[in-house]
Every structure is written in structure tokens, then in C-alpha cells.
Amino acid sequence: MNIEIINGPNLNLLGKREPKIYGKETLKDIQKNCILHGKKKSIKLTFFQSNIEGEIVTEIQKARKKFDGLIINAAAFTHTSVAILDALNLLKIPKIEVHISNIYQREKFRHKSLISSAVNGLICGLGSFGYILAIDALEKLINKK
Ligand code: DQA
């Protein structure tokens, strides 16, 4: 089983970035934990991070041929990007949206996700553990197909 995890803008700075909100773990730490978790279940994880909206759209387009499922934390683009929504709508594999923080406890502009309608499920507010939960959820959805 092949799963891709896409992370959007500023998530490359996890660890340094507002640790009270996002925790002290770096993106590398999160990747290591996800890979370890995946190994136990024979799931291969591939990671992609970009600060550039168009690069994320292109990566989602490419995922169709390469992956069985997708986990996406589109970060700030969650709240703004019709292009990422459209790309996700075109991708017919199971998809989970993840946010490290609880976006509904934060500023009003974060309460609206433009991409949620295009994913199977949404996990937010559980810190980096959300990515682990998303792997387990995707495994179930992919096996059900
Ligand atoms: C985030 C929440 C977004 O509102 C924010 O812009 C991010 C990270 C999260 O993981 O909690 O960059 O997606």
C-alpha cells in the first residue's frame, strides 16, 4: 500500500513555528514517526512539502497514478485555495485532511476549509498524532474499496 502525505506552506518550519500551537516536533520528526508506523503495517509513505500552491496542485494531479491514498495538510491554502479543491475533486482515491491545531478554536478565517468537501474525512486538533490516525483511517478506506 502506497500513501502520500502532502504538507503545505510554513509546515517546513514546524518545531520553530509557534510551538505553543503546533508543538515542538519538526516535520522530519513527524515523517520519522509516520514511516515507523507505516512499516508495522507494510504501508509505504511518501512525503511532499511545498510553500507554493501550484506545486501542490501538480503533486495532487500526479498522485492519481502513484498512490492508493492521500493525506493532506494544505496549511494556509486550506482557507483560500479553489485550485487545490479542484485538484482534490479530480483525484479519485481516498483522501484525508489533517490539521495539527484545532482550526475551529482559532481565528474565524480558519474556521472555513475550502477543501473539506473533497476529502473522505477530516482530523484536526490532535497535534502530530493526527497524521498517524489518518494513516490508519486511510488503510481502512483503501481496504474497503
Ligand atoms: C494548519 C492550520 C492552518 O490554519 C494554518 O494556516 C497552518 C497549519 C494546522 O496544521 O493546524 O499553516 O493547517
mmCIF file of C-alpha atoms and ligand atoms in Angstrom:
data_model
loop_
_atom_site.group_PDB
_atom_site.id
_atom_site.type_symbol
_atom_site.label_atom_id
_atom_site.label_comp_id
_atom_site.label_asym_id
_atom_site.label_seq_id
_atom_site.Cartn_x
_atom_site.Cartn_y
_atom_site.Cartn_z
ATOM 1 C CA MET A 1 0.000 0.000 0.000
ATOM 2 C CA ASN A 2 1.319 3.430 -1.005
ATOM 3 C CA ILE A 3 0.203 6.597 0.759
ATOM 4 C CA GLU A 4 1.354 10.157 0.093
ATOM 5 C CA ILE A 5 1.425 12.864 2.770
ATOM 6 C CA ILE A 6 1.370 16.417 1.381
ATOM 7 C CA ASN A 7 2.162 19.365 3.644
ATOM 8 C CA GLY A 8 1.609 22.961 2.628
ATOM 9 C CA PRO A 9 3.211 26.328 3.392
ATOM 10 C CA ASN A 10 5.229 27.012 6.536
ATOM 11 C CA LEU A 11 4.951 23.424 7.760
ATOM 12 C CA ASN A 12 8.631 23.039 6.818
ATOM 13 C CA LEU A 13 9.265 25.271 9.857
ATOM 14 C CA LEU A 14 7.472 23.058 12.382
ATOM 15 C CA GLY A 15 9.469 22.906 15.599
ATOM 16 C CA LYS A 16 10.396 26.591 15.301
ATOM 17 C CA ARG A 17 6.972 27.852 14.244
ATOM 18 C CA GLU A 18 4.612 28.872 17.083
ATOM 19 C CA PRO A 19 5.407 25.771 19.210
ATOM 20 C CA LYS A 20 2.511 26.541 21.586
ATOM 21 C CA ILE A 21 0.118 25.920 18.688
ATOM 22 C CA TYR A 22 1.985 23.397 16.576
ATOM 23 C CA GLY A 23 4.211 21.613 19.113
ATOM 24 C CA LYS A 24 7.971 21.138 19.238
ATOM 25 C CA GLU A 25 8.297 18.345 16.721
ATOM 26 C CA THR A 26 9.865 19.127 13.361
ATOM 27 C CA LEU A 27 8.396 17.921 10.071
ATOM 28 C CA LYS A 28 11.301 15.414 9.953
ATOM 29 C CA ASP A 29 10.246 14.037 13.392
ATOM 30 C CA ILE A 30 6.673 13.652 12.168
ATOM 31 C CA GLN A 31 7.860 11.919 8.998
ATOM 32 C CA LYS A 32 10.017 9.501 11.004
ATOM 33 C CA ASN A 33 7.088 8.576 13.270
ATOM 34 C CA CYS A 34 4.765 8.102 10.294
ATOM 35 C CA ILE A 35 7.310 5.917 8.474
ATOM 36 C CA LEU A 36 7.776 3.765 11.607
ATOM 37 C CA HIS A 37 4.007 3.434 11.988
ATOM 38 C CA GLY A 38 3.604 2.598 8.300
ATOM 39 C CA LYS A 39 6.338 -0.065 8.435
ATOM 40 C CA LYS A 40 4.381 -2.031 11.044
ATOM 41 C CA LYS A 41 1.521 -2.245 8.548
ATOM 42 C CA SER A 42 3.535 -2.609 5.332
ATOM 43 C CA ILE A 43 2.414 0.842 4.205
ATOM 44 C CA LYS A 44 4.931 2.862 2.205
ATOM 45 C CA LEU A 45 4.735 6.576 2.920
ATOM 46 C CA THR A 46 5.941 9.313 0.611
ATOM 47 C CA PHE A 47 6.245 12.911 1.781
ATOM 48 C CA PHE A 48 5.949 16.145 -0.162
ATOM 49 C CA GLN A 49 6.106 19.665 1.233
ATOM 50 C CA SER A 50 5.807 22.920 -0.654
ATOM 51 C CA ASN A 51 5.200 26.574 0.085
ATOM 52 C CA ILE A 52 3.914 27.046 -3.457
ATOM 53 C CA GLU A 53 0.237 26.475 -4.303
ATOM 54 C CA GLY A 54 0.839 25.405 -7.923
ATOM 55 C CA GLU A 55 3.398 22.801 -6.872
ATOM 56 C CA ILE A 56 0.836 21.253 -4.519
ATOM 57 C CA VAL A 57 -1.766 21.183 -7.322
ATOM 58 C CA THR A 58 0.726 19.442 -9.638
ATOM 59 C CA GLU A 59 1.637 16.921 -6.930
ATOM 60 C CA ILE A 60 -2.066 16.094 -6.339
ATOM 61 C CA GLN A 61 -2.513 15.594 -10.104
ATOM 62 C CA LYS A 62 0.446 13.175 -10.160
ATOM 63 C CA ALA A 63 -0.856 11.195 -7.159
ATOM 64 C CA ARG A 64 -3.548 9.505 -9.279
ATOM 65 C CA LYS A 65 -1.108 7.085 -10.862
ATOM 66 C CA LYS A 66 1.242 6.556 -7.927
ATOM 67 C CA PHE A 67 -0.692 6.284 -4.670
ATOM 68 C CA ASP A 68 -3.585 4.380 -3.110
ATOM 69 C CA GLY A 69 -4.459 7.191 -0.697
ATOM 70 C CA LEU A 70 -3.570 10.784 0.163
ATOM 71 C CA ILE A 71 -3.201 12.713 3.435
ATOM 72 C CA ILE A 72 -3.116 16.485 3.022
ATOM 73 C CA ASN A 73 -2.412 19.327 5.404
ATOM 74 C CA ALA A 74 -2.795 22.231 2.992
ATOM 75 C CA ALA A 75 -1.960 24.660 5.841
ATOM 76 C CA ALA A 76 -2.988 28.249 4.987
ATOM 77 C CA PHE A 77 -4.114 27.206 1.472
ATOM 78 C CA THR A 78 -6.896 25.229 3.209
ATOM 79 C CA HIS A 79 -8.721 28.505 3.699
ATOM 80 C CA THR A 80 -8.080 30.065 0.293
ATOM 81 C CA SER A 81 -7.381 27.600 -2.493
ATOM 82 C CA VAL A 82 -10.043 26.720 -5.057
ATOM 83 C CA ALA A 83 -7.201 25.282 -7.175
ATOM 84 C CA ILE A 84 -6.347 22.689 -4.502
ATOM 85 C CA LEU A 85 -10.071 21.911 -4.035
ATOM 86 C CA ASP A 86 -10.438 21.319 -7.797
ATOM 87 C CA ALA A 87 -7.337 19.110 -7.907
ATOM 88 C CA LEU A 88 -8.620 17.038 -4.957
ATOM 89 C CA ASN A 89 -12.017 16.643 -6.623
ATOM 90 C CA LEU A 90 -10.279 15.179 -9.669
ATOM 91 C CA LEU A 91 -8.321 12.664 -7.578
ATOM 92 C CA LYS A 92 -10.422 9.560 -7.096
ATOM 93 C CA ILE A 93 -8.507 7.835 -4.294
ATOM 94 C CA PRO A 94 -9.311 8.002 -0.543
ATOM 95 C CA LYS A 95 -8.187 11.321 0.938
ATOM 96 C CA ILE A 96 -7.919 12.646 4.499
ATOM 97 C CA GLU A 97 -7.444 16.292 5.506
ATOM 98 C CA VAL A 98 -5.271 16.858 8.596
ATOM 99 C CA HIS A 99 -4.627 19.933 10.721
ATOM 100 C CA ILE A 100 -2.294 19.882 13.691
ATOM 101 C CA SER A 101 -4.238 22.591 15.517
ATOM 102 C CA ASN A 102 -7.977 22.755 16.132
ATOM 103 C CA ILE A 103 -8.833 25.277 13.408
ATOM 104 C CA TYR A 104 -12.287 25.842 14.986
ATOM 105 C CA GLN A 105 -10.747 27.151 18.214
ATOM 106 C CA ARG A 106 -8.711 29.741 16.338
ATOM 107 C CA GLU A 107 -9.362 32.894 14.287
ATOM 108 C CA LYS A 108 -12.603 32.977 12.336
ATOM 109 C CA PHE A 109 -10.856 32.906 8.958
ATOM 110 C CA ARG A 110 -9.501 29.445 9.848
ATOM 111 C CA HIS A 111 -12.969 28.022 10.537
ATOM 112 C CA LYS A 112 -13.680 27.628 6.819
ATOM 113 C CA SER A 113 -11.877 24.890 4.918
ATOM 114 C CA LEU A 114 -12.380 25.123 1.160
ATOM 115 C CA ILE A 115 -11.084 21.581 0.679
ATOM 116 C CA SER A 116 -13.109 19.524 3.191
ATOM 117 C CA SER A 117 -15.878 18.739 0.698
ATOM 118 C CA ALA A 118 -13.326 16.911 -1.479
ATOM 119 C CA VAL A 119 -11.949 14.543 1.186
ATOM 120 C CA ASN A 120 -13.347 11.454 2.886
ATOM 121 C CA GLY A 121 -12.626 12.751 6.366
ATOM 122 C CA LEU A 122 -11.021 15.470 8.444
ATOM 123 C CA ILE A 123 -8.812 15.225 11.543
ATOM 124 C CA CYS A 124 -7.840 18.364 13.442
ATOM 125 C CA GLY A 125 -6.694 19.481 16.857
ATOM 126 C CA LEU A 126 -4.823 16.316 17.847
ATOM 127 C CA GLY A 127 -1.320 17.558 17.096
ATOM 128 C CA SER A 128 1.021 15.421 15.015
ATOM 129 C CA PHE A 129 -0.877 12.303 16.157
ATOM 130 C CA GLY A 130 -3.465 13.348 13.570
ATOM 131 C CA TYR A 131 -1.155 12.094 10.811
ATOM 132 C CA ILE A 132 -0.907 8.638 12.473
ATOM 133 C CA LEU A 133 -4.691 8.479 12.837
ATOM 134 C CA ALA A 134 -5.045 9.497 9.200
ATOM 135 C CA ILE A 135 -2.762 6.623 8.094
ATOM 136 C CA ASP A 136 -4.966 4.132 9.983
ATOM 137 C CA ALA A 137 -8.156 5.658 8.596
ATOM 138 C CA LEU A 138 -6.837 5.582 5.033
ATOM 139 C CA GLU A 139 -5.737 1.962 5.403
ATOM 140 C CA LYS A 140 -9.336 1.069 6.301
ATOM 141 C CA LEU A 141 -10.793 3.111 3.412
ATOM 142 C CA ILE A 142 -8.360 1.646 0.867
ATOM 143 C CA ASN A 143 -9.006 -1.939 2.003
ATOM 144 C CA LYS A 144 -12.757 -1.361 1.753
ATOM 145 C CA LYS A 145 -12.563 -0.264 -1.907
HETATM 146 C C1 DQA B 1 -2.782 24.241 9.956
HETATM 147 C C2 DQA B 1 -3.881 25.272 10.298
HETATM 148 C C3 DQA B 1 -3.902 26.399 9.284
HETATM 149 O O1 DQA B 1 -4.912 27.338 9.622
HETATM 150 C C4 DQA B 1 -2.579 27.117 9.251
HETATM 151 O O2 DQA B 1 -2.559 28.121 8.266
HETATM 152 C C5 DQA B 1 -1.416 26.196 9.090
HETATM 153 C C6 DQA B 1 -1.435 24.902 9.779
HETATM 154 C C7 DQA B 1 -2.643 23.163 11.045
HETATM 155 O O3 DQA B 1 -2.000 22.143 10.749
HETATM 156 O O4 DQA B 1 -3.115 23.333 12.162
HETATM 157 O O5 DQA B 1 -0.423 26.532 8.464
HETATM 158 O O6 DQA B 1 -3.153 23.590 8.751
#
